[in-house]
PDB file of C-alpha atoms in Angstrom:
ATOM      1  CA  MET A   1      -9.231 -20.954  25.136  1.00 88.00           C
ATOM      2  CA  THR A   2      -7.483 -18.179  23.248  1.00 94.00           C
ATOM      3  CA  ARG A   3      -8.370 -17.864  19.571  1.00 96.00           C
ATOM      4  CA  ARG A   4      -6.566 -15.909  16.851  1.00 97.00           C
ATOM      5  CA  TYR A   5      -8.701 -14.041  14.346  1.00 98.00           C
ATOM      6  CA  VAL A   6      -7.616 -12.381  11.121  1.00 98.00           C
ATOM      7  CA  LEU A   7      -9.312  -9.294   9.707  1.00 98.00           C
ATOM      8  CA  LYS A   8      -9.239  -7.884   6.195  1.00 98.00           C
ATOM      9  CA  ILE A   9      -9.737  -4.131   6.180  1.00 98.00           C
ATOM     10  CA  GLN A  10     -10.383  -1.399   3.622  1.00 97.00           C
ATOM     11  CA  TYR A  11     -10.019   2.302   4.329  1.00 97.00           C
ATOM     12  CA  LEU A  12      -9.678   5.727   2.778  1.00 96.00           C
ATOM     13  CA  GLY A  13      -6.677   7.302   4.419  1.00 94.00           C
ATOM     14  CA  LYS A  14      -7.236  10.999   3.764  1.00 93.00           C
ATOM     15  CA  ASN A  15      -8.925  11.653   7.129  1.00 93.00           C
ATOM     16  CA  TYR A  16      -6.435   9.735   9.284  1.00 94.00           C
ATOM     17  CA  ARG A  17      -2.919  10.011  10.654  1.00 91.00           C
ATOM     18  CA  GLY A  18      -1.990   6.644   9.191  1.00 90.00           C
ATOM     19  CA  SER A  19      -2.704   3.065  10.127  1.00 92.00           C
ATOM     20  CA  GLN A  20      -0.407   2.676  13.126  1.00 90.00           C
ATOM     21  CA  LYS A  21      -1.732   3.421  16.616  1.00 86.00           C
ATOM     22  CA  GLN A  22      -0.577   6.755  18.061  1.00 85.00           C
ATOM     23  CA  PRO A  23      -1.139   8.470  21.431  1.00 83.00           C
ATOM     24  CA  CYS A  24      -2.980  11.310  19.687  1.00 80.00           C
ATOM     25  CA  GLY A  25      -5.469   8.853  18.183  1.00 81.00           C
ATOM     26  CA  ASN A  26      -7.252   9.262  14.843  1.00 90.00           C
ATOM     27  CA  THR A  27      -5.521   6.312  13.201  1.00 95.00           C
ATOM     28  CA  ILE A  28      -7.018   3.203  11.641  1.00 97.00           C
ATOM     29  CA  GLN A  29      -5.632   0.976  14.402  1.00 97.00           C
ATOM     30  CA  ASN A  30      -6.890   3.265  17.190  1.00 96.00           C
ATOM     31  CA  LEU A  31     -10.425   3.255  15.822  1.00 97.00           C
ATOM     32  CA  LEU A  32     -10.447  -0.453  14.998  1.00 98.00           C
ATOM     33  CA  GLU A  33      -9.294  -1.435  18.502  1.00 97.00           C
ATOM     34  CA  GLU A  34     -11.872   0.857  20.105  1.00 97.00           C
ATOM     35  CA  ALA A  35     -14.618  -0.798  18.042  1.00 98.00           C
ATOM     36  CA  LEU A  36     -13.372  -4.316  18.831  1.00 98.00           C
ATOM     37  CA  CYS A  37     -13.150  -3.584  22.547  1.00 97.00           C
ATOM     38  CA  THR A  38     -16.711  -2.270  22.529  1.00 97.00           C
ATOM     39  CA  LEU A  39     -18.071  -5.227  20.580  1.00 97.00           C
ATOM     40  CA  ILE A  40     -16.160  -8.035  22.311  1.00 96.00           C
ATOM     41  CA  LYS A  41     -16.217  -6.334  25.714  1.00 94.00           C
ATOM     42  CA  ASP A  42     -12.563  -7.070  26.352  1.00 93.00           C
ATOM     43  CA  ASN A  43      -9.211  -5.323  25.966  1.00 94.00           C
ATOM     44  CA  ILE A  44      -8.248  -6.111  22.348  1.00 95.00           C
ATOM     45  CA  SER A  45      -4.880  -5.356  20.750  1.00 96.00           C
ATOM     46  CA  THR A  46      -4.329  -5.764  17.018  1.00 97.00           C
ATOM     47  CA  ILE A  47      -1.230  -6.381  14.933  1.00 97.00           C
ATOM     48  CA  PHE A  48      -1.296  -5.008  11.375  1.00 97.00           C
ATOM     49  CA  SER A  49       0.548  -6.458   8.385  1.00 96.00           C
ATOM     50  CA  GLY A  50       2.407  -3.173   8.088  1.00 93.00           C
ATOM     51  CA  ARG A  51       1.946   0.540   8.486  1.00 91.00           C
ATOM     52  CA  THR A  52       0.532   2.942   5.935  1.00 94.00           C
ATOM     53  CA  ASP A  53       1.338   6.635   6.197  1.00 90.00           C
ATOM     54  CA  ALA A  54      -1.098   9.457   6.807  1.00 92.00           C
ATOM     55  CA  GLY A  55      -3.339   9.874   3.773  1.00 94.00           C
ATOM     56  CA  VAL A  56      -2.577   6.454   2.273  1.00 96.00           C
ATOM     57  CA  SER A  57      -5.525   4.141   1.601  1.00 97.00           C
ATOM     58  CA  ALA A  58      -5.861   0.361   1.596  1.00 97.00           C
ATOM     59  CA  ARG A  59      -7.994  -2.178  -0.252  1.00 96.00           C
ATOM     60  CA  CYS A  60      -6.568  -5.110   1.669  1.00 95.00           C
ATOM     61  CA  GLN A  61      -4.896  -4.332   4.968  1.00 97.00           C
ATOM     62  CA  VAL A  62      -4.590  -7.390   7.192  1.00 98.00           C
ATOM     63  CA  ALA A  63      -4.583  -7.495  10.991  1.00 98.00           C
ATOM     64  CA  HIS A  64      -4.896 -10.160  13.648  1.00 98.00           C
ATOM     65  CA  PHE A  65      -6.005 -10.194  17.280  1.00 97.00           C
ATOM     66  CA  ASP A  66      -6.389 -12.757  20.062  1.00 97.00           C
ATOM     67  CA  CYS A  67      -9.393 -13.217  22.296  1.00 95.00           C
ATOM     68  CA  GLU A  68     -11.261 -15.933  24.186  1.00 94.00           C
ATOM     69  CA  VAL A  69     -14.613 -15.206  22.571  1.00 93.00           C
ATOM     70  CA  GLU A  70     -15.725 -17.629  19.870  1.00 94.00           C
ATOM     71  CA  ILE A  71     -17.092 -15.773  16.855  1.00 95.00           C
ATOM     72  CA  THR A  72     -19.667 -18.092  15.335  1.00 93.00           C
ATOM     73  CA  ASN A  73     -21.704 -15.722  13.171  1.00 96.00           C
ATOM     74  CA  LYS A  74     -19.347 -13.991  10.748  1.00 96.00           C
ATOM     75  CA  ILE A  75     -21.960 -11.800   9.050  1.00 97.00           C
ATOM     76  CA  LYS A  76     -23.438 -10.602  12.351  1.00 97.00           C
ATOM     77  CA  PHE A  77     -19.977  -9.841  13.733  1.00 98.00           C
ATOM     78  CA  LEU A  78     -18.885  -7.843  10.655  1.00 98.00           C
ATOM     79  CA  THR A  79     -22.177  -5.949  10.547  1.00 98.00           C
ATOM     80  CA  SER A  80     -21.898  -5.006  14.207  1.00 98.00           C
ATOM     81  CA  LEU A  81     -18.218  -4.096  13.959  1.00 98.00           C
ATOM     82  CA  ASN A  82     -18.694  -1.881  10.916  1.00 98.00           C
ATOM     83  CA  ALA A  83     -21.576  -0.101  12.605  1.00 98.00           C
ATOM     84  CA  LEU A  84     -19.059   1.073  15.219  1.00 98.00           C
ATOM     85  CA  LEU A  85     -16.547   2.301  12.631  1.00 98.00           C
ATOM     86  CA  PRO A  86     -16.562   5.431  10.444  1.00 97.00           C
ATOM     87  CA  LYS A  87     -17.931   4.812   6.948  1.00 97.00           C
ATOM     88  CA  ASP A  88     -14.495   5.220   5.348  1.00 97.00           C
ATOM     89  CA  ILE A  89     -13.180   2.205   7.307  1.00 98.00           C
ATOM     90  CA  ARG A  90     -14.656  -1.216   6.597  1.00 98.00           C
ATOM     91  CA  VAL A  91     -13.736  -4.689   7.828  1.00 98.00           C
ATOM     92  CA  TYR A  92     -14.902  -7.004   5.046  1.00 97.00           C
ATOM     93  CA  ASP A  93     -13.697 -10.420   6.215  1.00 98.00           C
ATOM     94  CA  ILE A  94     -12.819 -12.311   9.400  1.00 97.00           C
ATOM     95  CA  PHE A  95     -11.535 -15.844   9.841  1.00 97.00           C
ATOM     96  CA  GLN A  96      -9.695 -17.896  12.430  1.00 97.00           C
ATOM     97  CA  LYS A  97      -6.052 -19.017  12.147  1.00 97.00           C
ATOM     98  CA  ASP A  98      -3.750 -20.895  14.475  1.00 95.00           C
ATOM     99  CA  SER A  99      -1.310 -19.113  16.760  1.00 95.00           C
ATOM    100  CA  THR A 100       1.595 -19.484  14.311  1.00 97.00           C
ATOM    101  CA  PHE A 101      -0.009 -16.969  11.953  1.00 97.00           C
ATOM    102  CA  HIS A 102       1.273 -13.416  12.321  1.00 98.00           C
ATOM    103  CA  ALA A 103      -0.216 -10.611  10.235  1.00 97.00           C
ATOM    104  CA  GLN A 104       3.161  -8.912   9.803  1.00 96.00           C
ATOM    105  CA  LYS A 105       5.781 -11.645  10.080  1.00 96.00           C
ATOM    106  CA  SER A 106       3.892 -14.213   8.003  1.00 97.00           C
ATOM    107  CA  ALA A 107       3.349 -11.809   5.091  1.00 96.00           C
ATOM    108  CA  LYS A 108       5.385 -12.642   1.997  1.00 96.00           C
ATOM    109  CA  PHE A 109       4.668  -9.585  -0.136  1.00 96.00           C
ATOM    110  CA  ARG A 110       2.788  -6.302  -0.412  1.00 96.00           C
ATOM    111  CA  HIS A 111       1.294  -4.747  -3.532  1.00 96.00           C
ATOM    112  CA  TYR A 112       1.057  -0.968  -3.776  1.00 97.00           C
ATOM    113  CA  LYS A 113      -0.614   1.021  -6.551  1.00 97.00           C
ATOM    114  CA  TYR A 114      -0.127   4.703  -7.337  1.00 98.00           C
ATOM    115  CA  VAL A 115      -2.439   6.532  -9.773  1.00 97.00           C
ATOM    116  CA  ILE A 116      -1.572   9.686 -11.706  1.00 97.00           C
ATOM    117  CA  ARG A 117      -4.139  11.617 -13.719  1.00 97.00           C
ATOM    118  CA  ASN A 118      -2.100  12.951 -16.642  1.00 96.00           C
ATOM    119  CA  ASP A 119      -4.379  15.393 -18.411  1.00 94.00           C
ATOM    120  CA  PHE A 120      -4.975  19.124 -18.877  1.00 93.00           C
ATOM    121  CA  VAL A 121      -7.980  19.143 -16.545  1.00 93.00           C
ATOM    122  CA  GLU A 122      -8.556  17.531 -13.154  1.00 91.00           C
ATOM    123  CA  CYS A 123     -11.464  15.144 -12.693  1.00 90.00           C
ATOM    124  CA  VAL A 124     -13.835  16.013  -9.849  1.00 91.00           C
ATOM    125  CA  PHE A 125     -14.187  12.320  -8.985  1.00 88.00           C
ATOM    126  CA  ASP A 126     -10.442  11.754  -8.548  1.00 87.00           C
ATOM    127  CA  ASN A 127     -10.092  11.657  -4.778  1.00 84.00           C
ATOM    128  CA  ASN A 128      -7.357   9.024  -5.005  1.00 90.00           C
ATOM    129  CA  ALA A 129      -5.235  10.218  -7.916  1.00 95.00           C
ATOM    130  CA  LEU A 130      -2.403  12.709  -8.279  1.00 96.00           C
ATOM    131  CA  PHE A 131      -3.145  15.363 -10.901  1.00 97.00           C
ATOM    132  CA  TYR A 132      -0.166  16.083 -13.170  1.00 96.00           C
ATOM    133  CA  ARG A 133      -0.865  18.354 -16.129  1.00 94.00           C
ATOM    134  CA  TYR A 134       2.431  18.023 -18.034  1.00 94.00           C
ATOM    135  CA  PRO A 135       2.785  15.126 -20.513  1.00 95.00           C
ATOM    136  CA  LEU A 136       4.319  11.922 -19.140  1.00 97.00           C
ATOM    137  CA  ASN A 137       5.771   9.079 -21.161  1.00 97.00           C
ATOM    138  CA  CYS A 138       4.456   5.831 -19.713  1.00 96.00           C
ATOM    139  CA  LYS A 139       6.935   3.684 -21.619  1.00 96.00           C
ATOM    140  CA  ARG A 140       9.913   5.684 -20.302  1.00 98.00           C
ATOM    141  CA  MET A 141       8.525   5.489 -16.779  1.00 98.00           C
ATOM    142  CA  ASP A 142       8.132   1.723 -17.099  1.00 97.00           C
ATOM    143  CA  THR A 143      11.738   1.414 -18.257  1.00 97.00           C
ATOM    144  CA  ALA A 144      12.934   3.472 -15.278  1.00 98.00           C
ATOM    145  CA  LEU A 145      10.973   1.254 -12.890  1.00 98.00           C
ATOM    146  CA  SER A 146      12.505  -1.898 -14.382  1.00 96.00           C
ATOM    147  CA  TYR A 147      15.860  -0.980 -12.792  1.00 97.00           C
ATOM    148  CA  LEU A 148      14.318  -1.374  -9.340  1.00 97.00           C
ATOM    149  CA  ARG A 149      13.422  -5.042  -9.756  1.00 96.00           C
ATOM    150  CA  GLY A 150      15.451  -7.456  -7.685  1.00 96.00           C
ATOM    151  CA  THR A 151      17.141  -7.133  -4.302  1.00 97.00           C
ATOM    152  CA  HIS A 152      18.710  -3.738  -3.595  1.00 97.00           C
ATOM    153  CA  ASP A 153      19.561  -1.224  -0.919  1.00 96.00           C
ATOM    154  CA  PHE A 154      16.791   1.377  -1.262  1.00 97.00           C
ATOM    155  CA  SER A 155      18.347   4.020   1.006  1.00 95.00           C
ATOM    156  CA  ALA A 156      17.987   6.617  -1.779  1.00 96.00           C
ATOM    157  CA  PHE A 157      14.204   6.333  -1.562  1.00 96.00           C
ATOM    158  CA  LYS A 158      13.796   6.281   2.218  1.00 91.00           C
ATOM    159  CA  SER A 159      12.664   9.236   4.278  1.00 80.00           C
ATOM    160  CA  LYS A 160      14.049   9.636   7.786  1.00 70.00           C
ATOM    161  CA  SER A 161      13.544   6.476   9.812  1.00 64.00           C
ATOM    162  CA  GLN A 162      15.190   4.787  12.764  1.00 63.00           C
ATOM    163  CA  ASN A 163      15.081   1.409  11.010  1.00 67.00           C
ATOM    164  CA  PRO A 164      18.590   0.713   9.622  1.00 76.00           C
ATOM    165  CA  ALA A 165      17.418  -2.163   7.382  1.00 86.00           C
ATOM    166  CA  CYS A 166      17.268  -0.825   3.823  1.00 92.00           C
ATOM    167  CA  ILE A 167      17.383  -4.022   1.738  1.00 95.00           C
ATOM    168  CA  CYS A 168      14.160  -4.838  -0.102  1.00 96.00           C
ATOM    169  CA  GLU A 169      13.297  -7.299  -2.841  1.00 96.00           C
ATOM    170  CA  ILE A 170      11.053  -5.923  -5.571  1.00 96.00           C
ATOM    171  CA  TYR A 171       9.238  -8.600  -7.548  1.00 95.00           C
ATOM    172  CA  LEU A 172       7.356  -6.262  -9.867  1.00 94.00           C
ATOM    173  CA  ALA A 173       7.621  -2.570 -10.725  1.00 96.00           C
ATOM    174  CA  GLN A 174       5.736  -1.307 -13.747  1.00 96.00           C
ATOM    175  CA  ALA A 175       3.884   1.665 -15.200  1.00 97.00           C
ATOM    176  CA  ARG A 176       0.828   1.174 -17.378  1.00 95.00           C
ATOM    177  CA  SER A 177      -1.639   3.481 -19.078  1.00 94.00           C
ATOM    178  CA  SER A 178      -5.405   3.454 -18.750  1.00 92.00           C
ATOM    179  CA  GLU A 179      -7.402   2.697 -21.887  1.00 89.00           C
ATOM    180  CA  ASP A 180      -8.310   6.358 -22.364  1.00 91.00           C
ATOM    181  CA  GLY A 181      -4.678   7.408 -21.853  1.00 90.00           C
ATOM    182  CA  LYS A 182      -5.568   9.869 -19.092  1.00 94.00           C
ATOM    183  CA  TYR A 183      -4.156   7.861 -16.190  1.00 96.00           C
ATOM    184  CA  ILE A 184      -0.819   6.252 -15.480  1.00 97.00           C
ATOM    185  CA  ILE A 185      -0.984   3.422 -12.962  1.00 96.00           C
ATOM    186  CA  ILE A 186       2.173   2.374 -11.163  1.00 97.00           C
ATOM    187  CA  ASP A 187       2.248  -1.070  -9.539  1.00 96.00           C
ATOM    188  CA  ILE A 188       5.044  -2.106  -7.187  1.00 96.00           C
ATOM    189  CA  ILE A 189       5.149  -5.477  -5.425  1.00 96.00           C
ATOM    190  CA  GLY A 190       7.863  -6.299  -2.911  1.00 96.00           C
ATOM    191  CA  ASN A 191       8.638  -8.277   0.211  1.00 95.00           C
ATOM    192  CA  ARG A 192       8.869  -5.084   2.285  1.00 94.00           C
ATOM    193  CA  PHE A 193       8.974  -1.313   1.861  1.00 95.00           C
ATOM    194  CA  LEU A 194      10.822   1.481   3.608  1.00 93.00           C
ATOM    195  CA  TYR A 195       9.188   4.590   5.032  1.00 90.00           C
ATOM    196  CA  ASN A 196       7.830   6.695   2.123  1.00 93.00           C
ATOM    197  CA  MET A 197       9.656   4.432  -0.357  1.00 96.00           C
ATOM    198  CA  VAL A 198       6.894   4.056  -2.961  1.00 97.00           C
ATOM    199  CA  ARG A 199       5.975   7.734  -2.874  1.00 97.00           C
ATOM    200  CA  THR A 200       9.622   8.726  -3.290  1.00 97.00           C
ATOM    201  CA  ILE A 201      10.002   6.357  -6.239  1.00 98.00           C
ATOM    202  CA  VAL A 202       6.991   8.050  -7.865  1.00 98.00           C
ATOM    203  CA  GLY A 203       8.459  11.471  -7.124  1.00 98.00           C
ATOM    204  CA  THR A 204      11.700  10.358  -8.752  1.00 98.00           C
ATOM    205  CA  LEU A 205       9.833   9.179 -11.855  1.00 98.00           C
ATOM    206  CA  LEU A 206       8.219  12.611 -12.123  1.00 98.00           C
ATOM    207  CA  MET A 207      11.600  14.302 -11.653  1.00 98.00           C
ATOM    208  CA  ILE A 208      13.108  12.184 -14.451  1.00 98.00           C
ATOM    209  CA  GLU A 209      10.223  13.056 -16.768  1.00 97.00           C
ATOM    210  CA  LYS A 210      10.187  16.750 -15.894  1.00 96.00           C
ATOM    211  CA  ASN A 211      13.912  17.111 -16.608  1.00 97.00           C
ATOM    212  CA  ASN A 212      13.861  14.758 -19.612  1.00 96.00           C
ATOM    213  CA  LEU A 213      16.522  12.551 -18.047  1.00 97.00           C
ATOM    214  CA  GLU A 214      17.259   9.085 -19.360  1.00 97.00           C
ATOM    215  CA  PRO A 215      15.336   6.308 -17.565  1.00 98.00           C
ATOM    216  CA  LEU A 216      18.755   4.938 -16.576  1.00 98.00           C
ATOM    217  CA  ALA A 217      18.930   7.837 -14.108  1.00 98.00           C
ATOM    218  CA  MET A 218      16.737   5.721 -11.821  1.00 98.00           C
ATOM    219  CA  LEU A 219      19.510   3.118 -11.578  1.00 98.00           C
ATOM    220  CA  ASP A 220      22.126   5.784 -10.852  1.00 98.00           C
ATOM    221  CA  ILE A 221      19.984   7.170  -8.033  1.00 98.00           C
ATOM    222  CA  LEU A 222      19.367   3.674  -6.649  1.00 98.00           C
ATOM    223  CA  LYS A 223      23.102   2.905  -6.609  1.00 97.00           C
ATOM    224  CA  SER A 224      23.950   6.243  -4.982  1.00 97.00           C
ATOM    225  CA  LYS A 225      21.996   5.351  -1.793  1.00 95.00           C
ATOM    226  CA  ASP A 226      21.668   9.133  -1.442  1.00 95.00           C
ATOM    227  CA  ARG A 227      18.172  10.446  -0.655  1.00 95.00           C
ATOM    228  CA  SER A 228      19.096  13.945  -1.842  1.00 95.00           C
ATOM    229  CA  LYS A 229      19.498  12.671  -5.411  1.00 97.00           C
ATOM    230  CA  ALA A 230      15.960  11.253  -5.585  1.00 97.00           C
ATOM    231  CA  GLY A 231      12.795  13.213  -6.277  1.00 97.00           C
ATOM    232  CA  ALA A 232      10.312  14.716  -3.860  1.00 96.00           C
ATOM    233  CA  THR A 233       7.928  12.479  -1.930  1.00 96.00           C
ATOM    234  CA  ALA A 234       4.736  12.284  -4.004  1.00 97.00           C
ATOM    235  CA  ASP A 235       1.336  13.026  -2.476  1.00 95.00           C
ATOM    236  CA  ALA A 236      -0.079  10.276  -0.234  1.00 96.00           C
ATOM    237  CA  CYS A 237      -3.646  10.563  -1.561  1.00 93.00           C
ATOM    238  CA  ALA A 238      -2.893   8.531  -4.707  1.00 97.00           C
ATOM    239  CA  LEU A 239      -1.222   5.578  -2.968  1.00 97.00           C
ATOM    240  CA  VAL A 240      -3.201   2.446  -2.127  1.00 97.00           C
ATOM    241  CA  LEU A 241      -2.120  -0.777  -0.441  1.00 97.00           C
ATOM    242  CA  MET A 242      -3.831  -3.193  -2.829  1.00 96.00           C
ATOM    243  CA  HIS A 243      -2.963  -6.548  -1.317  1.00 95.00           C
ATOM    244  CA  THR A 244      -1.005  -8.212   1.453  1.00 95.00           C
ATOM    245  CA  GLY A 245      -0.019 -11.716   0.405  1.00 95.00           C
ATOM    246  CA  TYR A 246       0.714 -14.812   2.456  1.00 95.00           C
ATOM    247  CA  SER A 247       1.194 -17.259  -0.419  1.00 91.00           C
ATOM    248  CA  ASP A 248       3.430 -17.403  -3.483  1.00 87.00           C
ATOM    249  CA  CYS A 249       4.006 -13.930  -4.889  1.00 88.00           C
ATOM    250  CA  PHE A 250       4.477 -15.049  -8.479  1.00 85.00           C
ATOM    251  CA  GLU A 251       1.183 -16.919  -8.499  1.00 88.00           C
ATOM    252  CA  TYR A 252      -0.448 -13.675  -7.395  1.00 89.00           C
ATOM    253  CA  ILE A 253       1.322 -11.739 -10.154  1.00 87.00           C
ATOM    254  CA  LYS A 254       0.123 -14.261 -12.743  1.00 85.00           C
ATOM    255  CA  SER A 255      -3.423 -13.800 -11.489  1.00 85.00           C
ATOM    256  CA  CYS A 256      -3.284 -10.029 -12.137  1.00 81.00           C
ATOM    257  CA  LYS A 257      -4.595  -9.771 -15.680  1.00 70.00           C
ATOM    258  CA  TYR A 258      -3.123  -6.319 -16.247  1.00 66.00           C
ATOM    259  CA  ILE A 259       0.493  -7.459 -15.730  1.00 62.00           C
ATOM    260  CA  GLY A 260       2.397  -7.164 -18.981  1.00 53.00           C
ATOM    261  CA  LYS A 261      -0.292  -5.064 -20.649  1.00 46.00           C
ATOM    262  CA  VAL A 262       0.895  -3.107 -23.700  1.00 38.00           C
ATOM    263  CA  HIS A 263       1.870   0.458 -22.797  1.00 40.00           C
ATOM    264  CA  LYS A 264       0.403   3.407 -24.648  1.00 36.00           C
TER     265      LYS A 264
END
């Protein structure tokens, strides 16, 4: 009897070539499949909810795989699996679903977070934040992001890709400030994302701030569908896949206590 299992995975992306399996190896999927094959003693293939680029981290990446082995002891399985993985990759949950579940196709939304340290001095503990020393206006950035909400063609924010589908629906796009005012956190939730889309949106926000453009410039760039008008692709180290959702997106948004927080 073939069983379908779902994994929830966390990883720091800085040491890897991304999540998607590649012939050269050193990706999250390569290492996860090697560990699963060793543990289950069978040829295991995984399907991820989506790809993350080289350097991008994840708090909740989801993958599924099929096998005939019945996993009865969840804690023992996770302990053994994680012992075979590098310490910056951790599988923190496993459960069984029926064959209609698909880690990628069943997903309804993804939540990405990008963190910018906006201060005069870098913090030695900031391994997952972009350092930007020039003053940024969080309220202006939030206004610029508001123009991205809804269903649009995001060609202007896509790096080279063979996928011609450029329509995405963005449910939430906001910028918020940390309590000490030294960090700006950007949250974007959508049904799908194009290659380098979030990082290019962040780069465009920084371009708008650097040149003191009106936040409305974000809408003009979006409508242009021209990648050359957008900003540079921001560093991957500060981007984290926070959540992959399979239920109602707006219920998830309501559950995020920081949504709608007053900007500083």
